[in-house]
Coordinates of C-alpha atoms and ligand atoms in Angstrom, one line a residue:
X1 CA -24.3 -14.3 -21.9
X2 CA -26.9 -16.9 -21.3
X3 CA -28.1 -18.1 -17.8
X4 CA -25.9 -21.3 -17.8
X5 CA -22.8 -19.6 -18.8
X6 CA -23.3 -17.0 -16.3
X7 CA -23.7 -19.6 -13.5
X8 CA -20.6 -21.5 -14.7
X9 CA -18.3 -18.7 -15.0
X10 CA -19.8 -17.1 -11.8
X11 CA -19.0 -20.3 -9.8
X12 CA -15.7 -20.5 -11.4
X13 CA -14.7 -17.0 -10.3
X14 CA -16.1 -17.5 -6.7
X15 CA -14.1 -20.8 -6.6
X16 CA -11.0 -19.0 -7.8
X17 CA -11.4 -16.2 -5.1
X18 CA -12.1 -18.8 -2.5
X19 CA -8.7 -20.6 -3.1
X20 CA -7.1 -17.2 -3.5
X21 CA -8.1 -16.6 0.3
X22 CA -7.4 -20.0 1.3
X23 CA -3.7 -19.6 0.2
X24 CA -3.2 -15.8 0.7
X25 CA 0.6 -16.4 0.5
X26 CA 0.3 -18.1 -3.0
X27 CA 1.5 -14.8 -4.6
X28 CA 4.4 -12.8 -3.6
X29 CA 3.1 -9.7 -1.9
X30 CA 5.2 -7.5 -4.3
X31 CA 5.4 -8.9 -7.8
X32 CA 8.8 -9.5 -9.2
X33 CA 8.3 -7.6 -12.3
X34 CA 9.6 -4.4 -13.9
X35 CA 7.6 -1.5 -15.4
X36 CA 6.2 -2.4 -18.8
X37 CA 6.4 -6.3 -18.1
X38 CA 2.9 -6.7 -17.5
X39 CA 1.6 -4.5 -20.4
X40 CA 3.8 -6.4 -22.8
X41 CA 1.7 -9.5 -22.3
X42 CA -1.5 -7.7 -23.4
X43 CA -2.1 -7.2 -27.1
X44 CA -1.9 -3.6 -28.1
X45 CA -4.8 -4.0 -30.4
X46 CA -8.4 -4.1 -29.2
X47 CA -10.4 -7.4 -30.0
X48 CA -12.6 -6.8 -33.0
X49 CA -14.7 -9.8 -32.1
X50 CA -15.8 -10.9 -28.7
X51 CA -13.6 -13.4 -27.0
X52 CA -14.5 -16.6 -24.8
X53 CA -15.0 -15.8 -21.2
X54 CA -12.7 -18.8 -20.4
X55 CA -10.0 -17.0 -22.0
X56 CA -10.7 -13.8 -20.4
X57 CA -10.9 -15.4 -16.8
X58 CA -7.8 -17.4 -17.8
X59 CA -5.9 -14.0 -18.4
X60 CA -7.1 -12.5 -15.1
X61 CA -5.9 -15.3 -13.0
X62 CA -2.8 -16.2 -15.2
X63 CA -1.6 -12.7 -16.1
X64 CA -3.2 -10.1 -13.9
X65 CA -3.1 -11.7 -10.6
X66 CA 0.6 -12.5 -10.6
X67 CA 1.4 -8.9 -11.6
X68 CA -0.5 -7.4 -8.8
X69 CA 0.7 -6.1 -5.4
X70 CA -1.3 -8.2 -3.1
X71 CA -3.0 -5.9 -0.5
X72 CA -4.7 -9.1 0.8
X73 CA -1.6 -10.7 1.7
X74 CA -1.2 -11.1 5.3
X75 CA 2.4 -9.9 5.4
X76 CA 1.4 -6.6 3.6
X77 CA 2.5 -4.2 6.2
X78 CA 3.1 -1.0 4.0
X79 CA 1.1 2.3 4.1
X80 CA -2.0 1.4 5.9
X81 CA -2.6 -2.4 5.6
X82 CA -6.2 -3.2 4.5
X83 CA -8.3 -6.2 3.5
X84 CA -11.3 -7.2 1.7
X85 CA -13.5 -9.3 3.8
X86 CA -16.0 -11.9 2.3
X87 CA -19.2 -10.1 3.1
X88 CA -17.7 -7.0 1.6
X89 CA -17.0 -8.9 -1.5
X90 CA -20.4 -10.2 -1.7
X91 CA -21.8 -6.8 -1.3
X92 CA -19.6 -5.4 -4.2
X93 CA -21.0 -8.3 -6.3
X94 CA -24.6 -7.5 -5.6
X95 CA -23.8 -3.8 -6.1
X96 CA -22.3 -4.4 -9.4
X97 CA -25.4 -6.6 -10.4
X98 CA -27.8 -3.9 -9.4
X99 CA -25.7 -1.1 -11.0
X100 CA -27.8 1.6 -9.4
X101 CA -26.7 5.1 -9.7
X102 CA -27.7 6.6 -6.3
X103 CA -28.1 10.2 -7.3
X104 CA -31.7 10.8 -6.5
X105 CA -33.9 8.9 -3.9
X106 CA -36.1 8.0 -7.0
X107 CA -33.2 6.3 -8.8
X108 CA -32.2 4.2 -5.9
X109 CA -34.7 4.3 -2.9
X110 CA -33.0 1.4 -0.9
X111 CA -29.4 2.5 -1.8
X112 CA -30.2 6.0 -0.6
X113 CA -32.0 4.9 2.7
X114 CA -29.6 2.1 3.3
X115 CA -26.8 4.6 3.2
X116 CA -28.5 6.8 5.9
X117 CA -29.4 3.7 8.2
X118 CA -25.9 2.1 7.9
X119 CA -24.0 5.4 8.5
X120 CA -26.2 6.0 11.4
X121 CA -25.1 2.5 12.8
X122 CA -21.5 3.4 12.2
X123 CA -22.1 6.8 13.8
X124 CA -23.5 5.1 16.9
X125 CA -20.7 2.5 17.0
X126 CA -18.1 5.3 16.8
X127 CA -19.9 7.4 19.6
X128 CA -20.4 10.4 17.5
X129 CA -23.4 12.7 18.4
X130 CA -26.9 12.0 17.0
X131 CA -26.8 15.2 15.0
X132 CA -24.0 13.9 12.7
X133 CA -25.3 12.9 9.2
X134 CA -23.1 10.8 7.1
X135 CA -22.5 10.8 3.4
X136 CA -20.4 8.2 1.5
X137 CA -17.6 9.4 -0.9
X138 CA -15.1 7.2 -2.6
X139 CA -12.0 8.3 -0.6
X140 CA -10.9 10.4 2.2
X141 CA -9.2 12.8 -0.2
X142 CA -12.5 13.6 -2.0
X143 CA -14.4 13.8 1.3
X144 CA -12.1 16.3 2.7
X145 CA -12.3 18.4 -0.4
X146 CA -16.1 18.4 -0.1
X147 CA -15.8 19.4 3.7
X148 CA -13.3 22.2 2.9
X149 CA -15.7 23.4 0.2
X150 CA -18.6 23.3 2.7
X151 CA -16.3 25.2 5.1
X152 CA -15.9 27.9 2.5
X153 CA -19.6 28.0 1.7
X154 CA -20.2 28.8 5.5
X155 CA -18.3 31.9 5.1
X156 CA -20.9 33.5 3.0
X157 CA -18.6 34.9 0.4
X158 CA -20.7 34.0 -2.5
X159 CA -17.7 31.9 -3.9
X160 CA -20.3 29.3 -5.2
X161 CA -22.0 32.0 -7.4
X162 CA -19.0 34.4 -8.2
X163 CA -15.9 32.2 -7.9
X164 CA -12.5 33.6 -6.7
X165 CA -10.9 34.6 -9.8
X166 CA -10.7 38.5 -10.5
X167 CA -12.3 39.3 -7.0
X168 CA -10.6 42.0 -4.9
X169 CA -13.2 41.6 -2.2
X170 CA -12.2 38.1 -1.2
X171 CA -9.3 38.0 1.2
X172 CA -6.8 35.3 1.3
X173 CA -8.4 32.3 2.9
X174 CA -6.4 30.0 5.2
X175 CA -6.5 26.2 6.0
X176 CA -4.5 25.2 9.0
X177 CA -3.0 21.6 9.2
X178 CA -0.1 20.1 11.4
X179 CA 3.0 19.2 9.6
X180 CA 1.8 15.6 9.8
X181 CA -1.6 16.0 8.1
X182 CA -2.3 14.1 5.0
X183 CA -1.3 15.6 1.5
X184 CA -4.9 15.2 0.6
X185 CA -5.6 18.4 2.3
X186 CA -3.2 20.4 0.2
X187 CA -4.6 18.8 -2.9
X188 CA -8.1 20.0 -1.7
X189 CA -6.7 23.5 -1.6
X190 CA -5.1 23.1 -5.1
X191 CA -8.5 21.6 -6.5
X192 CA -10.7 24.3 -4.8
X193 CA -8.6 27.1 -6.4
X194 CA -7.0 28.4 -3.0
X195 CA -3.4 27.2 -3.9
X196 CA -0.9 25.5 -1.9
X197 CA 0.1 28.8 -0.2
X198 CA -3.2 28.7 1.6
X199 CA -2.4 25.9 3.7
X200 CA -0.5 26.9 6.7
X201 CA 1.6 24.1 8.4
X202 CA 1.6 24.1 12.2
X203 CA 4.3 22.5 13.9
X204 CA 4.0 19.4 16.2
X205 CA 5.2 18.4 19.6
X206 CA 7.6 15.4 20.5
X207 CA 4.8 12.9 19.9
X208 CA 3.9 14.4 16.5
X209 CA 0.7 16.1 17.8
X210 CA -0.2 19.6 16.5
X211 CA 1.2 22.3 18.6
X212 CA -2.1 24.3 19.6
X213 CA -0.3 27.3 20.9
X214 CA 1.4 27.6 17.5
X215 CA -2.1 27.2 15.9
X216 CA -3.5 30.0 18.1
X217 CA -0.7 32.5 17.2
X218 CA -0.9 31.6 13.5
X219 CA -4.5 32.5 13.5
X220 CA -3.9 35.7 15.4
X221 CA -1.1 36.7 13.0
X222 CA -3.1 35.8 10.0
X223 CA -6.0 37.8 11.1
X224 CA -3.7 40.8 11.7
X225 CA -2.5 40.5 8.1
X226 CA -6.1 40.4 6.8
X227 CA -6.0 36.7 6.0
X228 CA -9.3 35.0 6.8
X229 CA -9.3 31.5 8.4
X230 CA -11.3 29.0 6.4
X231 CA -10.7 25.8 8.5
X232 CA -8.5 23.9 10.6
X233 CA -7.9 20.2 10.0
X234 CA -7.0 18.0 12.9
X235 CA -5.9 14.6 12.4
X236 CA -6.9 11.4 14.6
X237 CA -4.4 8.9 13.4
X238 CA -1.8 10.7 11.3
X239 CA -0.4 9.0 8.2
X240 CA 3.2 8.6 9.3
X241 CA 2.9 7.9 13.1
X242 CA -0.9 7.5 13.8
X243 CA -0.5 10.3 16.4
X244 CA -3.8 12.2 17.6
X245 CA -4.0 15.9 17.4
X246 CA -5.4 17.4 20.6
X247 CA -8.9 17.9 19.3
X248 CA -10.5 19.2 22.4
X249 CA -8.2 22.1 22.5
X250 CA -8.3 22.7 18.8
X251 CA -12.1 22.6 19.0
X252 CA -12.1 25.3 21.7
X253 CA -9.9 27.5 19.4
X254 CA -12.1 26.8 16.6
X255 CA -15.3 27.7 18.5
X256 CA -13.6 30.9 19.9
X257 CA -12.5 31.9 16.5
X258 CA -15.6 30.6 14.7
X259 CA -13.5 28.5 12.4
X260 CA -14.7 25.3 10.6
X261 CA -13.1 22.2 12.2
X262 CA -12.5 19.3 10.0
X263 CA -11.3 16.2 11.4
X264 CA -9.4 13.5 9.4
X265 CA -9.9 10.2 11.0
X266 CA -9.5 8.3 7.8
X267 CA -7.5 5.5 9.4
X268 CA -8.0 5.5 13.2
X269 CA -11.7 6.3 13.2
X270 CA -12.5 2.8 12.8
X271 CA -10.8 2.1 16.2
X272 CA -13.5 4.3 17.9
X273 CA -16.0 1.2 17.5
X274 CA -13.9 -0.5 20.2
X275 CA -15.6 0.9 23.4
X276 CA -12.3 1.2 25.4
X277 CA -10.8 3.2 22.5
X278 CA -13.7 5.7 22.0
X279 CA -11.7 8.3 23.8
X280 CA -9.7 8.8 20.5
X281 CA -12.4 10.9 19.3
X282 CA -12.6 13.2 22.4
X283 CA -13.5 16.6 21.1
X284 CA -14.7 15.4 17.7
X285 CA -18.3 16.1 18.9
X286 CA -17.5 19.8 18.3
X287 CA -16.2 19.1 14.7
X288 CA -18.1 20.6 11.8
X289 CA -17.1 17.5 9.7
X290 CA -15.1 14.3 10.2
X291 CA -14.0 11.6 7.7
X292 CA -13.3 8.1 8.4
X293 CA -12.4 5.3 5.8
X294 CA -14.1 2.0 6.4
X295 CA -11.9 0.9 3.5
X296 CA -9.0 1.2 5.6
X297 CA -9.7 -0.6 8.9
X298 CA -13.1 -1.9 8.7
X299 CA -12.4 -4.7 6.2
X300 CA -14.3 -3.0 3.5
X301 CA -13.2 -3.6 -0.2
X302 CA -12.0 -0.4 -1.6
X303 CA -13.5 2.2 -1.9
X304 CA -15.7 3.6 0.7
X305 CA -15.1 6.8 2.8
X306 CA -17.7 8.4 5.1
X307 CA -18.0 12.0 5.8
X308 CA -20.1 12.9 9.0
X309 CA -21.2 16.5 9.8
X310 CA -23.7 18.2 11.9
X311 CA -24.0 20.8 9.1
X312 CA -25.4 18.7 6.1
X313 CA -27.4 21.8 5.0
X314 CA -24.2 23.7 4.2
X315 CA -23.0 20.6 2.3
X316 CA -26.1 20.9 0.4
X317 CA -25.8 24.7 -0.2
X318 CA -22.4 24.1 -1.4
X319 CA -23.3 21.5 -4.1
X320 CA -26.9 21.2 -4.7
X321 CA -27.7 22.2 -8.5
X322 CA -30.8 20.5 -10.0
X323 CA -31.2 20.9 -13.8
X324 CA -34.7 20.3 -15.1
X325 CA -34.0 16.9 -16.2
X326 CA -33.2 15.7 -12.8
X327 CA -36.2 17.6 -10.9
X328 CA -38.6 15.3 -9.2
X329 CA -41.7 15.8 -7.3
X330 CA -40.6 13.6 -4.4
X331 CA -41.0 14.9 -1.0
X332 CA -38.6 17.6 0.1
X333 CA -37.6 15.4 2.9
X334 CA -36.0 12.8 0.7
X335 CA -32.3 12.8 0.4
X336 CA -31.0 13.0 -3.0
X337 CA -27.3 11.9 -2.8
X338 CA -26.3 14.1 -5.9
X339 CA -26.9 17.2 -3.8
X340 CA -23.9 16.7 -1.5
X341 CA -21.1 16.5 -4.0
X342 CA -19.7 16.9 -7.5
X343 CA -20.7 13.5 -8.6
X344 CA -24.1 12.9 -10.2
X345 CA -24.2 9.1 -10.3
X346 CA -23.0 7.5 -7.0
X347 CA -22.2 3.9 -6.4
X348 CA -24.2 1.6 -4.1
X349 CA -21.3 1.5 -1.6
X350 CA -23.6 1.2 1.4
X351 CA -24.5 -2.2 0.7
X352 CA -21.2 -3.7 1.4
X353 CA -20.8 -2.0 4.6
X354 CA -24.2 -3.1 5.9
X355 CA -23.3 -6.6 5.0
X356 CA -20.0 -6.3 6.8
X357 CA -21.5 -4.7 9.9
X358 CA -24.2 -7.5 10.0
X359 CA -21.9 -10.3 9.3
X360 CA -19.2 -9.5 12.1
X361 CA -21.2 -7.3 14.4
X362 CA -19.6 -4.5 16.2
X363 CA -18.0 -7.0 18.5
X364 CA -16.4 -9.0 15.8
X365 CA -15.1 -5.9 14.1
X366 CA -13.8 -4.4 17.4
X367 CA -12.1 -7.7 18.3
X368 CA -10.1 -7.7 15.1
X369 CA -9.0 -4.1 15.6
X370 CA -7.9 -4.8 19.2
X371 CA -6.1 -7.8 18.0
X372 CA -4.1 -5.7 15.3
X373 CA -3.3 -3.2 18.2
X374 CA -2.1 -6.1 20.3
X375 CA 0.2 -7.3 17.4
X376 CA 1.7 -3.9 16.9
X377 CA 2.5 -3.7 20.7
X378 CA 4.1 -7.1 20.5
X379 CA 6.2 -5.9 17.6
X380 CA 7.0 -2.7 19.3
X381 CA 8.1 -4.6 22.3
X382 CA 10.7 -6.7 20.2
X383 CA 12.0 -3.4 18.8
X384 CA 12.5 -1.9 22.3
X385 CA 14.1 -5.0 23.6
X386 CA 16.7 -5.3 20.8
X387 CA 19.9 -3.1 20.7
X388 CA 19.9 -3.3 17.0
X389 CA 16.6 -1.3 16.6
X390 CA 14.8 1.8 18.0
X391 CA 11.1 2.8 18.2
X392 CA 10.7 6.3 16.9
X393 CA 7.1 7.1 17.8
X394 CA 4.4 6.0 20.4
X395 CA 2.1 3.2 19.1
X396 CA -1.4 4.2 19.9
X397 CA -3.0 2.0 17.2
X398 CA -1.6 -0.7 14.8
X399 CA 1.4 1.0 13.3
X400 CA 4.9 0.9 14.6
X401 CA 7.6 3.4 13.5
X402 CA 11.1 2.3 13.9
X403 CA 14.5 2.0 12.5
X404 CA 17.8 0.0 12.7
X405 CA 20.5 1.6 14.6
X406 CA 24.2 1.0 14.9
X407 CA 26.8 3.0 17.0
X408 CA 28.6 6.0 15.7
X409 CA 32.0 5.0 14.4
X410 CA 35.3 6.5 15.5
X411 CA 35.7 9.8 13.5
X412 CA 32.4 9.7 12.0
X413 CA 30.5 13.0 12.4
X414 CA 26.9 13.2 13.7
X415 CA 25.8 14.0 10.1
X416 CA 27.8 11.1 8.6
X417 CA 26.2 8.8 11.2
X418 CA 22.8 10.0 10.4
X419 CA 23.2 9.5 6.7
X420 CA 24.7 6.0 7.2
X421 CA 21.6 5.1 9.4
X422 CA 19.4 6.4 6.7
X423 CA 21.2 4.4 4.0
X424 CA 21.1 1.3 6.1
X425 CA 17.4 1.5 6.6
X426 CA 16.7 2.2 3.1
X427 CA 18.8 -1.0 2.1
X428 CA 17.0 -3.0 4.9
X429 CA 13.6 -1.9 3.5
X430 CA 14.5 -2.7 -0.1
X431 CA 16.1 -6.1 0.9
X432 CA 13.1 -6.9 3.0
X433 CA 10.7 -5.9 0.2
X434 CA 12.5 -7.7 -2.5
X435 CA 12.0 -11.1 -0.7
X436 CA 8.4 -10.9 -1.9
X437 CA 7.5 -12.4 1.4
X438 CA 6.5 -9.2 3.1
X439 CA 6.1 -5.5 2.4
X440 CA 6.7 -2.4 4.5
X441 CA 6.9 1.2 3.7
X442 CA 8.7 4.3 5.2
X443 CA 8.4 7.8 6.3
X444 CA 10.7 10.5 7.6
X445 CA 10.5 11.6 11.3
X446 CA 12.7 14.4 12.5
X447 CA 14.7 14.0 9.4
X448 CA 15.4 10.4 10.0
X449 CA 14.3 7.6 7.4
X450 CA 11.8 5.6 9.5
X451 CA 10.4 2.2 8.9
X452 CA 6.6 1.6 9.3
X453 CA 5.1 -1.7 10.1
X454 CA 1.3 -1.3 9.6
X455 CA -1.0 -4.1 10.7
X456 CA -4.5 -3.9 9.4
X457 CA -5.1 -7.1 7.4
X458 CA -7.8 -9.5 8.5
X459 CA -5.7 -12.4 7.9
X460 CA -2.5 -11.2 9.6
X461 CA -1.5 -13.3 12.7
X462 CA 1.4 -13.1 15.1
X463 CA 3.1 -15.8 13.1
X464 CA 3.3 -13.2 10.1
X465 CA 4.3 -10.4 12.3
X466 CA 7.1 -12.8 13.8
X467 CA 8.3 -13.7 10.4
X468 CA 8.5 -10.0 9.3
X469 CA 10.7 -9.4 12.5
X470 CA 13.0 -12.2 11.6
X471 CA 13.3 -11.1 8.0
X472 CA 14.1 -7.6 9.3
X473 CA 16.9 -9.1 11.4
X474 CA 18.3 -11.1 8.6
X475 CA 18.5 -8.0 6.4
X476 CA 20.0 -6.0 9.2
X477 CA 22.7 -8.6 9.7
X478 CA 23.6 -8.5 5.9
X479 CA 24.3 -4.8 6.2
X480 CA 25.6 -4.4 9.7
X481 CA 27.3 -7.7 10.2
Ligands
LIG501 N1 -6.0 11.1 5.5 C1 -5.3 10.2 6.2 C2 -4.8 10.5 7.7 C3 -4.7 9.2 5.5 O1 -3.8 8.4 6.1 C4 -5.0 8.9 4.1 C5 -4.2 7.8 3.4 O2 -3.6 7.0 4.0 C6 -5.9 9.8 3.5 C7 -6.4 10.9 4.1 C8 -6.3 9.6 2.0 O3 -7.1 8.4 1.9 P1 -7.9 8.1 0.6 O4 -6.9 7.1 -0.2 O5 -9.0 7.5 1.0 O6 -8.0 9.4 -0.1

């Protein structure tokens, strides 16, 4: 592509993206399509000869964009709402242009060092101790898997060298999580060869926080049975309700029992940059590792997840493997990103985070997080004041768990009433989402189908939240009358 074409198409794409953000509601948040509809528009045969860039861009804007679920839509309230901010998009653009593979310091000096600098900024903003080093991974799932591999390495069982299979000298290793922990921990156990049964689920209290007495008992019982604790995973901001496990107590148990403590703060960790909210990470200063996802609530385009650990050397011990063709004569002190994970080449993700933090400043980022929490409290207030709805969990951050209710009918059993409310809420959610105006998702709390309204998009205003509330009430009226 020649220079003039590159400029012309580059400007065209940036103009298109600018219009996309100017009218974020131009597309339905959920596209009105069925599986296979999109692929049917794309030729099955690959192009033998190159096509014109105009035609390709036309297909992206004309075919791909309308068939996407729009995570940038301000009425995206499902899962954890996220958004790509402008400086983050520019960071991605530069990063794609540089196309560095940040595996060795030598292959990417600025990428390697910027990662260290920007992660130290974020560490300071979150109030984590100075000894915590950060490493960027793509996702929290992958970061947690690496943390658990490091926890395993810390046990000194020679698993890196001799593996697990066929060994009678390795006891069953146990990972403890609350019943509200993210499924990524179980996937890590599967991937690392420990199996799903190595994950022991601990119950939670009425506010969905890990029951620490049950944790202590489980560890004692396992030890009696010859099972060796591998790590405890505490969550700050659980996926269903954003509850915060009692990390200070869990940390004490881990210290006493000498067990690796991994904290999953994938969603809520970002909130610690708000000075008044820094208490959410109480006890995390004792963690052996902690993951947080700027791609969730720090306006960073997907993907960018950060793992902090005061035990970086163990991560290195678990993963460093240097073949001759990657050996360098650089000083021992330089960091080579490939030493801390299974990937060799690594994207230059730090650039977008650096640009975002510089553009907004801590203050600007924190103000948006505070506003999202305010909007969630406003919505929770409407739920609480209404007789047709109930709130099902506390609202420590920007997610509200709630459901529609209607009184038990004469002659209806408790079970029948519960099933009717579950069906009612499923219908409300499907009806709400099918409007294409807004999107929310659900979970199950105490066996009840629970709707979740998650606020996290940089373009969401009170008007969007208000519209969602009206839509919910319209849907409820359709089914309850
Ligand atoms: N941990 C928690 C608490 C989460 O809520 C999520 C995703 O929502 C994850 C981990 C997984 O995140 P990722 O998509 O970055 O792997």
